[in-house]
XYZ file of C-alpha atoms in Angstrom:
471
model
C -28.825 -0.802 30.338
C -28.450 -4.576 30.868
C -25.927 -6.833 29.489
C -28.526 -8.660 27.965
C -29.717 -6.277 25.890
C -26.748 -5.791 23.861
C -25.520 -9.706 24.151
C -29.516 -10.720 22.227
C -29.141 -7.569 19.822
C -28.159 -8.294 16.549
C -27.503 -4.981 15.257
C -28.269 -1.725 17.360
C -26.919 1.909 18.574
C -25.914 2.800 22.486
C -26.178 6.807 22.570
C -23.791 7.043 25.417
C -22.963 10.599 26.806
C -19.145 10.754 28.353
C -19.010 9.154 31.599
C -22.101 7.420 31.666
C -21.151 4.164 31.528
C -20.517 3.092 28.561
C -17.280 1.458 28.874
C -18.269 -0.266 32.084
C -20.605 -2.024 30.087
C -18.340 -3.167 27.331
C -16.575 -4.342 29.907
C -19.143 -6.021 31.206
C -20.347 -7.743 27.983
C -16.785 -8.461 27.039
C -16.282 -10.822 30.814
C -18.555 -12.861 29.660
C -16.979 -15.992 27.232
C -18.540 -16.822 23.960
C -17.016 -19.729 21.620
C -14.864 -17.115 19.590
C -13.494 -13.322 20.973
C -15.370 -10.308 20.121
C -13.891 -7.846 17.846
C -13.984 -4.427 19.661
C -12.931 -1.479 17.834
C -12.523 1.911 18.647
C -10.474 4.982 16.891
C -7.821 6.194 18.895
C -4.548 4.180 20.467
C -5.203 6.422 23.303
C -9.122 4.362 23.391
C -7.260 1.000 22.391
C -4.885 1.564 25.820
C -8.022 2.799 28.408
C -10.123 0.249 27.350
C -7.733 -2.159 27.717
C -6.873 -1.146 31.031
C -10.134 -1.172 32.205
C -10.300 -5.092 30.963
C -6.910 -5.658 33.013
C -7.895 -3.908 36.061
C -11.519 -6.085 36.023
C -9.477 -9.202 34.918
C -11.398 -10.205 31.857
C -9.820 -12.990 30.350
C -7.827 -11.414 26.842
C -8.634 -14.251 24.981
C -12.382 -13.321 25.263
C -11.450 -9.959 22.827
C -9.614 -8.408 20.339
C -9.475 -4.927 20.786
C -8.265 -2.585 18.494
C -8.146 0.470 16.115
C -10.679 0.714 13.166
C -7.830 1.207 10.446
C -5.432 -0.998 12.977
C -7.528 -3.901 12.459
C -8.201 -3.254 8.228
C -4.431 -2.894 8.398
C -4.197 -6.508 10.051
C -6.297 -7.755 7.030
C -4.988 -6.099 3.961
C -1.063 -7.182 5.031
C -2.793 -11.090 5.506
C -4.490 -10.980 2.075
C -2.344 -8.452 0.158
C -3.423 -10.129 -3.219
C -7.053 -9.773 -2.403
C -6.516 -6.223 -1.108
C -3.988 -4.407 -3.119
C -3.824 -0.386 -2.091
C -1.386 1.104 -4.695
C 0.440 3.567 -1.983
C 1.856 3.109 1.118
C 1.784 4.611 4.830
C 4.082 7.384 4.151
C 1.075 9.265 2.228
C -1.469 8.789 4.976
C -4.000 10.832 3.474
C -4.318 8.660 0.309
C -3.044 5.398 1.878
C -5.965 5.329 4.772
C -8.697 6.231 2.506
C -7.508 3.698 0.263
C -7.325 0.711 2.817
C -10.541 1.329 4.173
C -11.938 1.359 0.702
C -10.070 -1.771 -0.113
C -11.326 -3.900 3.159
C -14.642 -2.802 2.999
C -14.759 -4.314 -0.932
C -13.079 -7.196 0.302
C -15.224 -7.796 3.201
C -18.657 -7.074 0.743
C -17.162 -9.779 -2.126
C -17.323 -12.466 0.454
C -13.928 -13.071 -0.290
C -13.579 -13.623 3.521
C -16.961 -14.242 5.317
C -15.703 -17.466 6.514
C -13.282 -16.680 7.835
C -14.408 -13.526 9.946
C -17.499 -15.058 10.970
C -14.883 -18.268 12.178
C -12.937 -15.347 14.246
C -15.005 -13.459 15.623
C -18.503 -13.676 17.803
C -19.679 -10.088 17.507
C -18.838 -6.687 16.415
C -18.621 -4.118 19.220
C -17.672 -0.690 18.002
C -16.967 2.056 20.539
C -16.630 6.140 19.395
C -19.282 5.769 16.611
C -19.980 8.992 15.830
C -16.262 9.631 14.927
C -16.505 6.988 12.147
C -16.293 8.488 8.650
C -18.424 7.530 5.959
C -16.035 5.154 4.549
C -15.830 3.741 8.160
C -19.108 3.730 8.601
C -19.536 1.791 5.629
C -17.261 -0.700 6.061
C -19.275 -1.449 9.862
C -22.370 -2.283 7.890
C -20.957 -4.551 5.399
C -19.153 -6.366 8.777
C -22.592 -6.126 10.508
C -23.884 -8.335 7.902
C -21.535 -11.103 8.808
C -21.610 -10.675 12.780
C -23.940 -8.923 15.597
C -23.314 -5.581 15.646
C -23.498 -2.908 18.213
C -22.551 0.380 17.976
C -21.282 2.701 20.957
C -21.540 6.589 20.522
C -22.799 10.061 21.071
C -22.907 12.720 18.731
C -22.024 15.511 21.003
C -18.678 14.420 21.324
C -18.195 14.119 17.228
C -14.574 16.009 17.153
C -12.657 13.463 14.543
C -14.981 15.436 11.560
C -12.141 15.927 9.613
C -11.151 13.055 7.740
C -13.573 12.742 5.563
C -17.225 13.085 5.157
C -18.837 11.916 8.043
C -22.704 10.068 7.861
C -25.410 11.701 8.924
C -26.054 11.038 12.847
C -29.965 10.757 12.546
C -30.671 9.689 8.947
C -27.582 7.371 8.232
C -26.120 5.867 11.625
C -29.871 5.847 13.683
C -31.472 4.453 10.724
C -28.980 1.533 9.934
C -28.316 0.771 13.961
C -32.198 0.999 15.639
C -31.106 2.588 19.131
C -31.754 0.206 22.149
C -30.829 3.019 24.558
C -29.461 5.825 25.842
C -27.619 6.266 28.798
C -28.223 8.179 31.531
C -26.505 8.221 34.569
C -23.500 9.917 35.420
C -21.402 7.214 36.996
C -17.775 8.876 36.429
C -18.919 11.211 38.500
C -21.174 8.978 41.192
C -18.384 7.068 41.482
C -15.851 10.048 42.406
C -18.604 10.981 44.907
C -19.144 14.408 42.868
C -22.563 13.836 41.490
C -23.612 17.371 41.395
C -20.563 17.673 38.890
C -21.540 15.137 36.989
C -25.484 16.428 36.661
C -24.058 19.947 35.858
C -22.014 18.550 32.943
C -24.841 16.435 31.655
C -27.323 19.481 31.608
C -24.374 21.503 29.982
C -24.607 18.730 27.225
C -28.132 19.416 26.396
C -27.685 22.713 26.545
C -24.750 22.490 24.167
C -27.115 20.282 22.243
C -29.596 23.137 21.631
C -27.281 25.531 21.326
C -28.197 27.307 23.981
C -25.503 29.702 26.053
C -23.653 27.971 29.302
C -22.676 29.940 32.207
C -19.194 28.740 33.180
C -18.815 29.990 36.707
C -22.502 28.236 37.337
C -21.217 25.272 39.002
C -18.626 27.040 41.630
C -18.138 23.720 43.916
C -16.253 22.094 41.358
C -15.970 24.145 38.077
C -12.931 26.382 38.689
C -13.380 29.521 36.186
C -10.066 31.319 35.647
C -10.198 34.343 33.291
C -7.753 34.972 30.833
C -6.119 38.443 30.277
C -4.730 40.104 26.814
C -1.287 39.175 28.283
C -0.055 36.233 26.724
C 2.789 35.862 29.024
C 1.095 36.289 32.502
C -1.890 34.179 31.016
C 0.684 30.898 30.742
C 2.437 31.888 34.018
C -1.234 31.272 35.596
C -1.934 28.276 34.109
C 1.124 26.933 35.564
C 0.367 28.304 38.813
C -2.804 26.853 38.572
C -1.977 23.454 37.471
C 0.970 23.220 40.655
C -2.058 24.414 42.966
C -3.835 21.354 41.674
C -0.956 18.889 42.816
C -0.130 20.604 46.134
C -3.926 19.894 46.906
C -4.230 16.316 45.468
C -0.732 14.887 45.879
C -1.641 11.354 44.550
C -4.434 12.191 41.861
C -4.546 12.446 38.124
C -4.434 15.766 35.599
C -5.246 16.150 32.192
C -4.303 19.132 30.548
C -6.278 19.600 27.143
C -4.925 21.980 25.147
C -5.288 23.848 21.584
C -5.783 21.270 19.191
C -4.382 23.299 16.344
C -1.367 24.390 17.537
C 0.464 21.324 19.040
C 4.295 23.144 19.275
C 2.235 25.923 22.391
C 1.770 21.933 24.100
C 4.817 21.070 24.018
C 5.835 24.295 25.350
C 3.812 24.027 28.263
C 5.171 20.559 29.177
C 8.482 21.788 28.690
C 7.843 24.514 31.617
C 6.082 21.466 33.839
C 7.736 18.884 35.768
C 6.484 15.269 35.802
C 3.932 15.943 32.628
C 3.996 13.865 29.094
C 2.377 14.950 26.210
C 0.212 12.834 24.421
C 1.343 12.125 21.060
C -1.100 12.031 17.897
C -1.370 8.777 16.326
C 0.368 9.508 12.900
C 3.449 10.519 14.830
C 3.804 12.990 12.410
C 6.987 15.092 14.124
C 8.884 11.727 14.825
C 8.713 10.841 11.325
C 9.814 13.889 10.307
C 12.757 13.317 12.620
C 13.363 9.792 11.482
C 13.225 11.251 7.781
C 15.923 14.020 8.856
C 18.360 11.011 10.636
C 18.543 9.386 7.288
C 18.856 12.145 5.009
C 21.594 13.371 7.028
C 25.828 12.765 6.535
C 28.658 13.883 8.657
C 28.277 17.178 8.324
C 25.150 17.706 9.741
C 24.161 14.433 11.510
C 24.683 15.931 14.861
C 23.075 18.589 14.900
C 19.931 17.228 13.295
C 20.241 14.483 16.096
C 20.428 17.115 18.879
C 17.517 19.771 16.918
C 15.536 16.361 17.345
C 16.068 15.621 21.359
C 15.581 19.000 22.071
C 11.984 18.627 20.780
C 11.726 15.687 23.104
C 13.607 16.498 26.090
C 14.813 19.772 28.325
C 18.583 20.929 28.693
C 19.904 19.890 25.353
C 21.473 22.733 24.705
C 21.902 22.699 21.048
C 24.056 26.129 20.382
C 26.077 25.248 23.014
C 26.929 21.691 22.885
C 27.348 22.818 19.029
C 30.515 24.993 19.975
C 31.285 22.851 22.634
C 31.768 19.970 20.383
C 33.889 22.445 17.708
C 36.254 22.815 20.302
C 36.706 19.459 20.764
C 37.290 18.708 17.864
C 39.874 21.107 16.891
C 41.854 20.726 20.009
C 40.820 23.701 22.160
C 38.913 21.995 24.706
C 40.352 22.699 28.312
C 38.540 20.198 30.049
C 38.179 16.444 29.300
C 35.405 15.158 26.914
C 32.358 13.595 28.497
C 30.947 10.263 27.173
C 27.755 12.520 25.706
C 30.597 14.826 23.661
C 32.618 11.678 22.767
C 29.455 10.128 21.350
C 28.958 12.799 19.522
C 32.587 13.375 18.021
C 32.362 9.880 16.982
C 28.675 10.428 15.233
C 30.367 13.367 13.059
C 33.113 11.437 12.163
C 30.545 8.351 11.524
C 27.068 8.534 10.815
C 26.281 5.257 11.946
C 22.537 4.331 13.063
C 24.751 2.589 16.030
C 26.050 5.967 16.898
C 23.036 7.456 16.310
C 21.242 5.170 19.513
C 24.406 5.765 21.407
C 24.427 9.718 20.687
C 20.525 9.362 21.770
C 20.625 7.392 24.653
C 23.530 9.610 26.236
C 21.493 12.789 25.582
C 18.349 11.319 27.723
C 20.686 10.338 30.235
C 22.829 13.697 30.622
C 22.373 15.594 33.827
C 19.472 17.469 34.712
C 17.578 16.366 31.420
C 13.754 15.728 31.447
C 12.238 14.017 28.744
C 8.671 15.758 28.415
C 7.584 13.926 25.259
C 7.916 9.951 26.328
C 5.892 8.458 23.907
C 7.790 10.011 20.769
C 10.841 9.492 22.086
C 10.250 5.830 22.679
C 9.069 5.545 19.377
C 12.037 7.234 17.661
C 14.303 4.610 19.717
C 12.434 1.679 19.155
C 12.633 3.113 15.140
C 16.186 3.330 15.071
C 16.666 0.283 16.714
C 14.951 -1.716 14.086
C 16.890 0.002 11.309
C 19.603 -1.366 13.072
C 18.240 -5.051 13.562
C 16.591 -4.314 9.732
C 19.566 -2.645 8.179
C 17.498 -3.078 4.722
C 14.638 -0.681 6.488
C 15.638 3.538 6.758
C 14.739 4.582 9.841
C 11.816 6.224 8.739
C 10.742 2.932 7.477
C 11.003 2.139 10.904
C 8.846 4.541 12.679
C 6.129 3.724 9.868
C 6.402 -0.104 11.288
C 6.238 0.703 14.923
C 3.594 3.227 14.339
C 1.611 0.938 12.847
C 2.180 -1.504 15.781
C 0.671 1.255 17.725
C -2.195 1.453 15.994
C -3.041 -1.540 16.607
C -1.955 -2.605 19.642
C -2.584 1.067 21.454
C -0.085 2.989 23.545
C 0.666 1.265 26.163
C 0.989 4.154 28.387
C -0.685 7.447 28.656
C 0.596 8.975 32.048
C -1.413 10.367 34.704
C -0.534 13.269 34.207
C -0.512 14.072 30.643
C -1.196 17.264 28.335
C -3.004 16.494 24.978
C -5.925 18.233 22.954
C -9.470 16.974 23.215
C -8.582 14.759 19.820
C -5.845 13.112 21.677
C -7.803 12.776 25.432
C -10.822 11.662 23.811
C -12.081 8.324 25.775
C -9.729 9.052 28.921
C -10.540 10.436 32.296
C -8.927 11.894 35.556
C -9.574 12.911 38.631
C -8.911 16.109 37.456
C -9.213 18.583 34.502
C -8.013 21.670 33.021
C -8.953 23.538 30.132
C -5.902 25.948 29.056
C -8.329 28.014 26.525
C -12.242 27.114 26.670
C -12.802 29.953 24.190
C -10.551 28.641 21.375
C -13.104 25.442 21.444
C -16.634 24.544 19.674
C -19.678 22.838 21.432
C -18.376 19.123 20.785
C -15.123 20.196 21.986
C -16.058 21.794 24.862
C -18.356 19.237 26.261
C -15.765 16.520 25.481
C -13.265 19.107 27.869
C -15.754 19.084 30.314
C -16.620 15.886 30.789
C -12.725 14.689 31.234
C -12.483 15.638 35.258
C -14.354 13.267 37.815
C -13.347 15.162 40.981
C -12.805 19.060 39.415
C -12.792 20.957 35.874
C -10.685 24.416 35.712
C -11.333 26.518 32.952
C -9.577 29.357 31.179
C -11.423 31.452 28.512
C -11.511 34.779 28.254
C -15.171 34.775 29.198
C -17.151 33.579 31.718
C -20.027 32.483 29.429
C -19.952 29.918 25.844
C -22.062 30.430 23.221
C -22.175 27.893 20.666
């Protein structure tokens, strides 16, 4: 697929199976300079941060693109025309508030109210992870493709974001609207890693997905580790970990991603807990760390502390909540045979003042205190930067906060997914490593399993509790 092609296009589809290119060629279109950036949009921070990586590492100038989250970048224009674009609810109700804003840009984009200016913005529309684009979405692409070239990025085998709400049909909506101008083909993830056969085996399982057909999961034995999982729920996770430190013993210096159940996020954040040196990958609604900033500023000086340390323990090993509880009791009433620490006077002085200033100091001691690892980065950067800003803002509540910086994040991405990172496929979506592995293949559908699959350039271990899928 040349450069050209989607460069004279002015509105069209890439089908692009995972690994096959596709970002390579964004890339590729996006290095080279038009009069006005391209708008690129995509739908997770997690796609915002890799794609903008891959523009760093191949030095593509950042003033030729703006790259950014679907409801990042309506969020951008509703706050600069909030008279033209009124939404009636806020962030803290995402399920209305999202729904709403996309409705809202998409009318305000249609009235013309700002053609001008877009088409004064932007060259062309590039829009990467189509098929996960709702109808509303979907809807507000066309009414931009009007205004700009348009070219669409996406595959419909790897359609997992189906649940926010209802999605356009693949072949009678999306094909009909953007003509497709090609499909993609080679494996070049997997060329590129030297591990073609890997990356031909994964395509094939694709189609076979496709059609619903059965895969054989032990068929590709080189490189497609098959691990069966027993009725014993204990010994099961005690070989995953096993498995996972086999992995890093063998390839010191490459990259693991670790996908998974996407329903239960809390048996994630138990396996990182259990794993040195791995970060979880943190949903974008940063739904637990507004839950935390909501409990911070409901709380008083009775319970302030221990809501504080409830909260790093979710966050980081070796908190120690029971203990530092009746460690801190004694403290305060004298019985204490050994002297205070600075962690246990920060946290006298939080119960005696609930201060967003003791708060951070509280916090910061915790991450610091011997032998703690913080498994969950991202959140706990987030809940910093939060309270932070309710200090600098004292008019904002900390959960205020979070909803400001995790609206930042929408739009700007991450800025940091670690190499070696645990997430579900929602979350790992649009990333690769060198190497993959799938904690419960059986708990998956098609699109989920392919999107597993195709995650690993160099190797893919699977669990499941059988050695063959059936869709």
């Amino acid at each position: 697929m040349s450069v050209d092609a989607v460069l004279n296009a002015t509105k069209g589809l890439i089908v692009a199976p995972a690994g096959c290119g596709k970002t390579h060629l964004i890339t590729e279109v996006l290095g080279f300079a038009q009069r006005k950036p391209y708008l690129v949009l995509t739908h997770t921070t997690a796609g915002v941060t890799a794609l903008k990586k891959r523009l760093s590492r191949f030095a593509i100038p950042p003033q030729n693109y703006v790259v950014t989250t679907i409801d990042g970048w309506a969020l951008k224009i509703a706050g600069c025309f909030p008279g033209l674009c009124p939404l009636g609810v806020g962030p803290e109700n995402p399920a209305v508030f999202y729904p709403s804003l996309r409705r809202a840009v998409r009318n305000l984009v249609v009235n013309g109210n700002i053609s001008e200016i877009i088409t004064a913005t932007y060259s062309r529309l590039l829009v990467d992870e189509y098929q996960d684009c709702n109808s509303e979405q979907h809807e507000l692409t066309c009414a931009l493709s009007r205004l700009l070239p348009t070219v669409v990025f996406g595959d419909p085998m790897q359609c997992i974001f189906n649940f926010s709400g209802p999605m356009p049909d693949w072949n009678q909506t999306v094909e009909t609207f953007f003509p497709i101008l090609a499909t993609l083909q080679t494996p070049w993830r997997w060329k590129n890693a030297q591990t073609p056969y890997l990356g031909q085996w994964i395509l094939e399982q694709r189609h076979r997905l496709f059609r619903r057909e059965r895969i054989d999961l032990k068929s590709c034995p080189d490189y497609v580790r098959f691990r069966p999982l027993s009725r014993n729920h204990n010994d099961n996770i005690q070989r995953q970990q096993r498995e996972y430190y086999a992995l890093l013993r063998q390839f010191p210096n490459d990259s693991v991603l670790v996908i998974g159940d996407s329903r239960r996020a809390s048996s994630r954040h138990q396996f990182a807990q259990r794993i040195n040196g791995i970060d979880v990958v943190e949903p974008v609604d940063l739904s637990d760390v507004i839950k935390m900033a909501t409990s911070l500023d409901d709380a008083n000086a009775t319970n302030v502390m221990p809501k504080l340390l409830q909260a790093a323990a979710e966050l980081m090993t070796n908190v120690g909540v029971s203990t530092t509880l009746r460690r801190i009791s004694s403290i305060q009433a004298g019985r204490n045979k050994t002297a205070p620490s600075s962690l246990e006077n920060a946290l006298v002085a939080l119960a005696l003042a609930p201060t967003r200033q003791n708060i951070r100091t509280a916090l910061f001691l915790l991450e610091e205190k011997g032998e703690t690892r913080v498994f969950r980065a991202g959140a706990l950067h987030v809940l910093k930067d939060a309270i932070n800003l309710s200090i600098s803002s004292p008019d904002k509540s900390i959960r205020e906060s979070a909803s400001v910086i995790r609206e930042q994040r929408r739009y700007q991405g991450e800025g940091r997914v670690s190499h070696r990172s645990i997430g579900s496929t929602l979350l790992l979506k649009g990333l690769e490593c060198d190497h993959a592995v799938i904690l419960d293949a059986g708990n998956m559908g098609a699109t989920d399993l392919y999107v597993a699959l195709s995650r690993g350039a160099k190797s893919v271990t699977i669990f499941s509790g059988r050695d063959e899928f059936k869709p």
